[in-house]
mmCIF file of C-alpha atoms in Angstrom:
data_model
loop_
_atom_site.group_PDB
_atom_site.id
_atom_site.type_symbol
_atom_site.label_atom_id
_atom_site.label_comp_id
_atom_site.label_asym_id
_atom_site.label_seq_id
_atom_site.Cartn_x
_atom_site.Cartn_y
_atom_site.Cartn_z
ATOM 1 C CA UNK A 22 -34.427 -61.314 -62.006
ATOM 2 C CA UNK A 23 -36.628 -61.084 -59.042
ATOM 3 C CA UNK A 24 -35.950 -57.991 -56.885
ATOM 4 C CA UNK A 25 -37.257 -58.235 -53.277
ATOM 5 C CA UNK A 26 -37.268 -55.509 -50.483
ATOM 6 C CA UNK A 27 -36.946 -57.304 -46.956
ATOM 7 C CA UNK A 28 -36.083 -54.706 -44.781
ATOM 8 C CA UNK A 29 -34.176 -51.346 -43.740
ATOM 9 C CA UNK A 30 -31.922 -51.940 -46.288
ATOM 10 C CA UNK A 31 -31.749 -55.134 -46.792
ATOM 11 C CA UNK A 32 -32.692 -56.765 -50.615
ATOM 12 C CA UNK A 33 -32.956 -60.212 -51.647
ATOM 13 C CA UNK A 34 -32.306 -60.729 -55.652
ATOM 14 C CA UNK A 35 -33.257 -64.076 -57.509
ATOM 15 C CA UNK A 36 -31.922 -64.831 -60.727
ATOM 16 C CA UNK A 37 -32.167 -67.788 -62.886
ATOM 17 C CA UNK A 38 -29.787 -69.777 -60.696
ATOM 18 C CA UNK A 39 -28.671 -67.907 -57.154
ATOM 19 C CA UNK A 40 -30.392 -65.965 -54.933
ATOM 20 C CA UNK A 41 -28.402 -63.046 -53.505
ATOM 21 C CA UNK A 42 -28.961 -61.431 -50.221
ATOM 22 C CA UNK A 43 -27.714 -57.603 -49.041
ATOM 23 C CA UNK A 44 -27.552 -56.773 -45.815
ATOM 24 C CA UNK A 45 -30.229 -58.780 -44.661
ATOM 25 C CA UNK A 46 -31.423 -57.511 -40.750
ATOM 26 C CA UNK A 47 -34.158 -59.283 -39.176
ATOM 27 C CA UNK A 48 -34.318 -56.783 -36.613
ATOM 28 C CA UNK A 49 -34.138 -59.531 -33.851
ATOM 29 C CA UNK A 50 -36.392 -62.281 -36.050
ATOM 30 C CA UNK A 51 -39.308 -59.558 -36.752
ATOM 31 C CA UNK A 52 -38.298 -59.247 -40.300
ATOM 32 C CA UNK A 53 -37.272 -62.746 -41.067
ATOM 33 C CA UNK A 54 -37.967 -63.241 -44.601
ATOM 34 C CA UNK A 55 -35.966 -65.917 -46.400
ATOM 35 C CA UNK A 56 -37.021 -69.235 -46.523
ATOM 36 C CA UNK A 57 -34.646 -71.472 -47.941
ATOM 37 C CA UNK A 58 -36.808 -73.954 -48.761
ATOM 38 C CA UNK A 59 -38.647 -71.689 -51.791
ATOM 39 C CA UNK A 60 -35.312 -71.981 -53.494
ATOM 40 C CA UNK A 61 -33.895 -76.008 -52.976
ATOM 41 C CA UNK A 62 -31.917 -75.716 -55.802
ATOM 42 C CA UNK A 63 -30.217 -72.636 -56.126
ATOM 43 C CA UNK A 64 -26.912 -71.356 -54.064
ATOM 44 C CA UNK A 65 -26.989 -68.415 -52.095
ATOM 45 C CA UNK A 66 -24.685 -65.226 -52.449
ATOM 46 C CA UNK A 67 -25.081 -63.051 -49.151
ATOM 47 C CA UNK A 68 -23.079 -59.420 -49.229
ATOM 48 C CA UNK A 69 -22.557 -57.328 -45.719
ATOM 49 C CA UNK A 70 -21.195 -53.840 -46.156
ATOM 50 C CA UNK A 71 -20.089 -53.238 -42.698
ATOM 51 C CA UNK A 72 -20.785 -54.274 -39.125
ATOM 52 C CA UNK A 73 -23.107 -52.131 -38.317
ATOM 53 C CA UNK A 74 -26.143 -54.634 -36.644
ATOM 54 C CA UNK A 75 -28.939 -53.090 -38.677
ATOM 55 C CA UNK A 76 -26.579 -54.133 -42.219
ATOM 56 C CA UNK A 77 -24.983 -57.506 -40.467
ATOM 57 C CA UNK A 78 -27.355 -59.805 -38.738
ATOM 58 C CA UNK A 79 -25.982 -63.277 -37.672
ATOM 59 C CA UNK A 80 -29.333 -65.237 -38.170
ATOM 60 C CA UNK A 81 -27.271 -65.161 -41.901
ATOM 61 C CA UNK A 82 -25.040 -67.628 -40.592
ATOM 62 C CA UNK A 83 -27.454 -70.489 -40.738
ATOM 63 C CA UNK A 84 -27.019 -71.082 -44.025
ATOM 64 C CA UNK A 85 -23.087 -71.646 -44.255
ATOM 65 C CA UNK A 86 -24.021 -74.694 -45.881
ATOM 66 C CA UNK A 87 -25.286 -73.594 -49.128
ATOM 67 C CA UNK A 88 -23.864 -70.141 -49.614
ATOM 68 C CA UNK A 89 -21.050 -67.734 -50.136
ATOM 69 C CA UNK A 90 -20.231 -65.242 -48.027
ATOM 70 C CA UNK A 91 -18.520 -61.648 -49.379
ATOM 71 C CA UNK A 92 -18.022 -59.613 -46.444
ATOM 72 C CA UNK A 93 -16.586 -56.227 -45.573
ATOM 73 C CA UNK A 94 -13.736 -57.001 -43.777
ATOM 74 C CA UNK A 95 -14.770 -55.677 -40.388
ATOM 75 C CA UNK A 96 -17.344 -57.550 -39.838
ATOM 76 C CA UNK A 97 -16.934 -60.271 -36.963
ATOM 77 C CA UNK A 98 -17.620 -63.660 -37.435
ATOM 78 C CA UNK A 99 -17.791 -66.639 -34.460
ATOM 79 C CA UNK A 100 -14.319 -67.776 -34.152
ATOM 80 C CA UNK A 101 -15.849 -71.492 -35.057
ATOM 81 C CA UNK A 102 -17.739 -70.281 -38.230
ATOM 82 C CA UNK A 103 -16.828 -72.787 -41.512
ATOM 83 C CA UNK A 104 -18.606 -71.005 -43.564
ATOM 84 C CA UNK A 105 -17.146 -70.345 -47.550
ATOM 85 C CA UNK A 106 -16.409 -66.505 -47.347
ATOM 86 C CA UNK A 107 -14.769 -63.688 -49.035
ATOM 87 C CA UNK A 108 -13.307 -60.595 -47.302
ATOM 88 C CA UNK A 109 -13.016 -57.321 -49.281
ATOM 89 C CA UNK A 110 -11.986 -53.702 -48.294
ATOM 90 C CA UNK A 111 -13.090 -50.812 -50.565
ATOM 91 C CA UNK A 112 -11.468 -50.358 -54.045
ATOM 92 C CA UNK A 113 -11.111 -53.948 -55.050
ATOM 93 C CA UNK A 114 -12.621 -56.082 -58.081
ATOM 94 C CA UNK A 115 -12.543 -59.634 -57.910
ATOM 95 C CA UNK A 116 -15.016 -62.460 -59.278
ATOM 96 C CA UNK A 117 -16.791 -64.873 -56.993
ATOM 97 C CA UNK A 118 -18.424 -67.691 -59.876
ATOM 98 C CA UNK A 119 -20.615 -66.049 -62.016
ATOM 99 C CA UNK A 120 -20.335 -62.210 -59.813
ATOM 100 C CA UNK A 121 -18.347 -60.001 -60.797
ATOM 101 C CA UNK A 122 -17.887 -57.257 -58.228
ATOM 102 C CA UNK A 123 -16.772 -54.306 -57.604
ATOM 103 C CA UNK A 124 -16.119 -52.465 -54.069
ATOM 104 C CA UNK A 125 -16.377 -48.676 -53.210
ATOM 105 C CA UNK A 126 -15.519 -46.766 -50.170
ATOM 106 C CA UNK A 127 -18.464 -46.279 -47.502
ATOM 107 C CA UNK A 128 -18.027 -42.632 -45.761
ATOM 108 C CA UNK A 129 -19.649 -44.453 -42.662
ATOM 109 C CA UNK A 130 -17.880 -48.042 -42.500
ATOM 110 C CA UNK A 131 -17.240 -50.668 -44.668
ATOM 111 C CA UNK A 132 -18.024 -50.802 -48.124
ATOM 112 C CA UNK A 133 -20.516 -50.369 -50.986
ATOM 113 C CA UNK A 134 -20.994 -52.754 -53.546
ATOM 114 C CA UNK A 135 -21.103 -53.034 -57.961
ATOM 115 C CA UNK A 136 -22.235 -56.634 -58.766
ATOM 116 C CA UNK A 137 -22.475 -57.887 -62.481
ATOM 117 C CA UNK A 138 -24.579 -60.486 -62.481
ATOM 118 C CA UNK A 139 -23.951 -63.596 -64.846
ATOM 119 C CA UNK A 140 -22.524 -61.097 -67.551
ATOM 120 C CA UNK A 141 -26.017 -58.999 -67.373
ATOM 121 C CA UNK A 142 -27.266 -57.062 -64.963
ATOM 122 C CA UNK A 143 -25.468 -54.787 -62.657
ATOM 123 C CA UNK A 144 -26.728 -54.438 -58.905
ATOM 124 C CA UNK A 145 -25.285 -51.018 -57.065
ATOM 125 C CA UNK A 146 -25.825 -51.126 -53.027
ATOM 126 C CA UNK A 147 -24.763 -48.305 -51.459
ATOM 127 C CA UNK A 148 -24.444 -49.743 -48.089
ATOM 128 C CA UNK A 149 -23.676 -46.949 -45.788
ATOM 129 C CA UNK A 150 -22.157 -44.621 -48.397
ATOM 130 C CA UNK A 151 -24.532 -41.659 -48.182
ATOM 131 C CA UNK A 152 -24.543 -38.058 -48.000
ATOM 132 C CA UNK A 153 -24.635 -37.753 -44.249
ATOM 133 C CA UNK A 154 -25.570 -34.026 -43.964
ATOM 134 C CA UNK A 155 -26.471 -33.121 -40.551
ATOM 135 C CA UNK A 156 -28.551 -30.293 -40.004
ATOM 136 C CA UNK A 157 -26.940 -28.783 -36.967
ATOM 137 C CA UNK A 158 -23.434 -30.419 -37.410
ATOM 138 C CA UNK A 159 -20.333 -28.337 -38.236
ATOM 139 C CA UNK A 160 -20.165 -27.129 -41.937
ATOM 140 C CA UNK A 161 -16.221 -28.449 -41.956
ATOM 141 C CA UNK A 162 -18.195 -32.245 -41.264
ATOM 142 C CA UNK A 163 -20.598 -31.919 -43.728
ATOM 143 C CA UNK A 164 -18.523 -30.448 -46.457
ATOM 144 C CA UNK A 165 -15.932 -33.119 -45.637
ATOM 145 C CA UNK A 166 -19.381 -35.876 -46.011
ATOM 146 C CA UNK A 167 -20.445 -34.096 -49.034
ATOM 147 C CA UNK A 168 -16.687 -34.323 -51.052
ATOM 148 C CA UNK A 169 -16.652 -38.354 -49.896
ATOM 149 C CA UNK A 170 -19.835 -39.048 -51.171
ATOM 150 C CA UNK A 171 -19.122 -37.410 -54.462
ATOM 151 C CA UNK A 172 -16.094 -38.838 -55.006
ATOM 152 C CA UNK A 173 -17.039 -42.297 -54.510
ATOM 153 C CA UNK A 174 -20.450 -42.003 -56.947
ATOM 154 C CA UNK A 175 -18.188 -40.241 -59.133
ATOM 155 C CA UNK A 176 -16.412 -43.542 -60.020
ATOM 156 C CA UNK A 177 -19.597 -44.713 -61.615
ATOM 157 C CA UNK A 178 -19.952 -42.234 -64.161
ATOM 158 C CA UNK A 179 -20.521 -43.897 -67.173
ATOM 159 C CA UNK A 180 -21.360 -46.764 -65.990
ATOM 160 C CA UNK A 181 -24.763 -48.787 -66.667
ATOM 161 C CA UNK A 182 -26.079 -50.074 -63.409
ATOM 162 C CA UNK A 183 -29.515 -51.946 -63.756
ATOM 163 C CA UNK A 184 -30.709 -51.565 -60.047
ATOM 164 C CA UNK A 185 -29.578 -49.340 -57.330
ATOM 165 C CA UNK A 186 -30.206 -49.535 -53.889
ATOM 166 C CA UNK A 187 -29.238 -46.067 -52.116
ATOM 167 C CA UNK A 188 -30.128 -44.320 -48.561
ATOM 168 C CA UNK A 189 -32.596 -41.886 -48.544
ATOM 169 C CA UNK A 190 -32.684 -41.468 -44.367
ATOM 170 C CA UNK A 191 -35.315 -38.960 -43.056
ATOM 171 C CA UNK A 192 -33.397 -37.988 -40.150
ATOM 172 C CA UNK A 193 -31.191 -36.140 -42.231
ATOM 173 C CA UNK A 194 -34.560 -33.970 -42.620
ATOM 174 C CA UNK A 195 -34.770 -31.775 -45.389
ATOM 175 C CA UNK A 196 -31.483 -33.366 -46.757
ATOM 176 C CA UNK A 197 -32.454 -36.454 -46.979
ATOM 177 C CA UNK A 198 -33.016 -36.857 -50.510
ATOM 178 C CA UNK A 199 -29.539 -35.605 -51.360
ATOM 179 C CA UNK A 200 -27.630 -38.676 -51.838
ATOM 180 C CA UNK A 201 -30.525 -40.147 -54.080
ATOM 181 C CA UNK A 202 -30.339 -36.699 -55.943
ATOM 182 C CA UNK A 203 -26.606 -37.164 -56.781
ATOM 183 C CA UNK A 204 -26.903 -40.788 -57.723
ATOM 184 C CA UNK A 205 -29.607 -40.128 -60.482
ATOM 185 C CA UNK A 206 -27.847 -37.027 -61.844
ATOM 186 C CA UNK A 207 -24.388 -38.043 -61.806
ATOM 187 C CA UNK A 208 -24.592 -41.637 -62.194
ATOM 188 C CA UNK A 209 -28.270 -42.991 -62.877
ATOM 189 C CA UNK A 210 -29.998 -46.260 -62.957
ATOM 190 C CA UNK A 211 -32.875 -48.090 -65.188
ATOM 191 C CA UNK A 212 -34.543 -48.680 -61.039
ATOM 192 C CA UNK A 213 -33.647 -47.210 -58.358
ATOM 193 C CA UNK A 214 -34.801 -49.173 -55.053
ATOM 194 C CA UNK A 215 -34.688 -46.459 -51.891
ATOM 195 C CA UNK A 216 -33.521 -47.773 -48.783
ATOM 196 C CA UNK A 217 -32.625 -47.135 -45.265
ATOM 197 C CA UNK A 218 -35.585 -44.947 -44.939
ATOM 198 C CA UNK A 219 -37.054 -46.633 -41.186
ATOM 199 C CA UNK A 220 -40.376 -47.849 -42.085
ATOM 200 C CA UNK A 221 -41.389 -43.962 -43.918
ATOM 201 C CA UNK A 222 -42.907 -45.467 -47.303
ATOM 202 C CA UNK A 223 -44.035 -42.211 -48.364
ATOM 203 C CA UNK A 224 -40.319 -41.282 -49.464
ATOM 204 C CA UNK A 225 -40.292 -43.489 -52.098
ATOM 205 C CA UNK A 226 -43.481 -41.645 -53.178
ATOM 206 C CA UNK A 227 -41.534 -38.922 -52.563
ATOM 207 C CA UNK A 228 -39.225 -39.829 -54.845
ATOM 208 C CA UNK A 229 -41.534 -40.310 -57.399
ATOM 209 C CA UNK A 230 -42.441 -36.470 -58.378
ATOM 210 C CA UNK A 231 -38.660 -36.077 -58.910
ATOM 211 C CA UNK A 232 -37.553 -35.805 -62.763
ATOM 212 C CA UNK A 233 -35.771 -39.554 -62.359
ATOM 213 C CA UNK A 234 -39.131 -40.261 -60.067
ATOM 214 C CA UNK A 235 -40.213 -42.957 -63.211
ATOM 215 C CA UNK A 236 -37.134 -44.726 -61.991
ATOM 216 C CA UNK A 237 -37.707 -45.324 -58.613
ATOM 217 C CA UNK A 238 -39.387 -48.649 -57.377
ATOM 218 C CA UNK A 239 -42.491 -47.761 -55.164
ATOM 219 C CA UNK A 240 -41.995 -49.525 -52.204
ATOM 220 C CA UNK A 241 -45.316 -49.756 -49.809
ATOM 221 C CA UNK A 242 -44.164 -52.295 -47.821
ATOM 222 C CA UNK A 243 -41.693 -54.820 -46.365
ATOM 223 C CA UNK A 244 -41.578 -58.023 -49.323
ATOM 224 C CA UNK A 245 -42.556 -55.804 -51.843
ATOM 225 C CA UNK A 246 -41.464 -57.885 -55.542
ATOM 226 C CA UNK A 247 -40.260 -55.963 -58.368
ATOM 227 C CA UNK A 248 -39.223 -58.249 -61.734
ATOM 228 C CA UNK A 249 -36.137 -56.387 -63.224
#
């Protein structure tokens, strides 16, 4: 499959016959990506993990004809929309055609999500599930962040996830690495796709002089392609 970065953290996957979208954000139309028209044949899968406007963007909506929508259940739609879609809340499974998928609990809002892809490949996006240290906040908030984030990535132990997409935020500062950290040591993945990193590049080279750092996808720029 065809692994491309759009934006923030927003990923578009194509496989043999879908295309799957997470939390695509145009960031008012500046990062508008997609073109339907490079894939006429193929149905689209698009996955919000919360509300948040830089994870849901409406300009999504325009393709209610051809897709399927899995959405964290607080996300707002137009009271009009006809759109196919699929609520979730975290700690579900279901199976949505050929997806199998899997929910966790974000520590922001929403969810994260554990796709299995056609029986192969399994896609982990973190959403807003991150290790939201603060440097500054209380240490009874940040202990509480760091015992949610473990225990959700926790679940995944022993698991075999092909690509992950997880925050690595430099405005957590010196911390910002720590969710990524976790991810690799507890959990792992055969890529690891940073996100949510606001346009700094360099963490993903960053990333790279780690001991996973042959795992992570270097990312220079916005519709970067990696073939998984």
């Amino acid at each position: 499959m065809n692994m491309t970065y759009l934006h923030h953290s927003g990923f578009q996957i194509e496989t043999k016959h879908s295309v799957l979208l997470f939390d695509y954000y145009t960031q008012n139309g500046m990062f508008d990506r997609v073109n339907e028209g490079d894939f006429p044949h193929k149905k689209f899968y698009i996955f919000v993990t919360h509300g948040h406007g830089d994870h849901y963007d409406p300009a999504i909506l325009r393709w209610a004809d051809r897709a399927h929508y899995i959405l964290s259940d607080d996300v707002e739609l137009p009271k009009d929309f006809k759109g196919e879609v699929t609520w979730v809340k975290p700690h579900q499974k279901l199976t949505v055609d050929d997806l199998e998928i899997e929910t966790l609990a974000s520590n922001d809002q929403g969810v994260a999500f554990v796709v299995k892809v056609a029986g192969k490949r399994t896609v982990f996006h973190a959403g807003d599930l991150n290790w939201w240290h603060w440097n500054g906040e209380s240490e009874e908030f940040n202990n509480d962040i760091a015992d949610s984030y473990r225990r959700e990535i926790d679940l995944l132990k022993g698991r075999e996830i092909d690509v992950a997409c997880v925050p690595a935020d430099p405005r957590l500062q010196d911390k910002y690495d720590w969710a990524v950290d976790y991810f690799m040591e507890t959990v792992g993945a055969k890529v690891l796709l940073p996100m949510h990193f606001w346009k700094h590049f360099d963490i993903c080279e960053k990333l790279r002089q780690k001991p996973y750092g042959a795992h992570v996808a270097l990312i220079r720029r916005e519709g970067d392609t990696f073939i998984i």
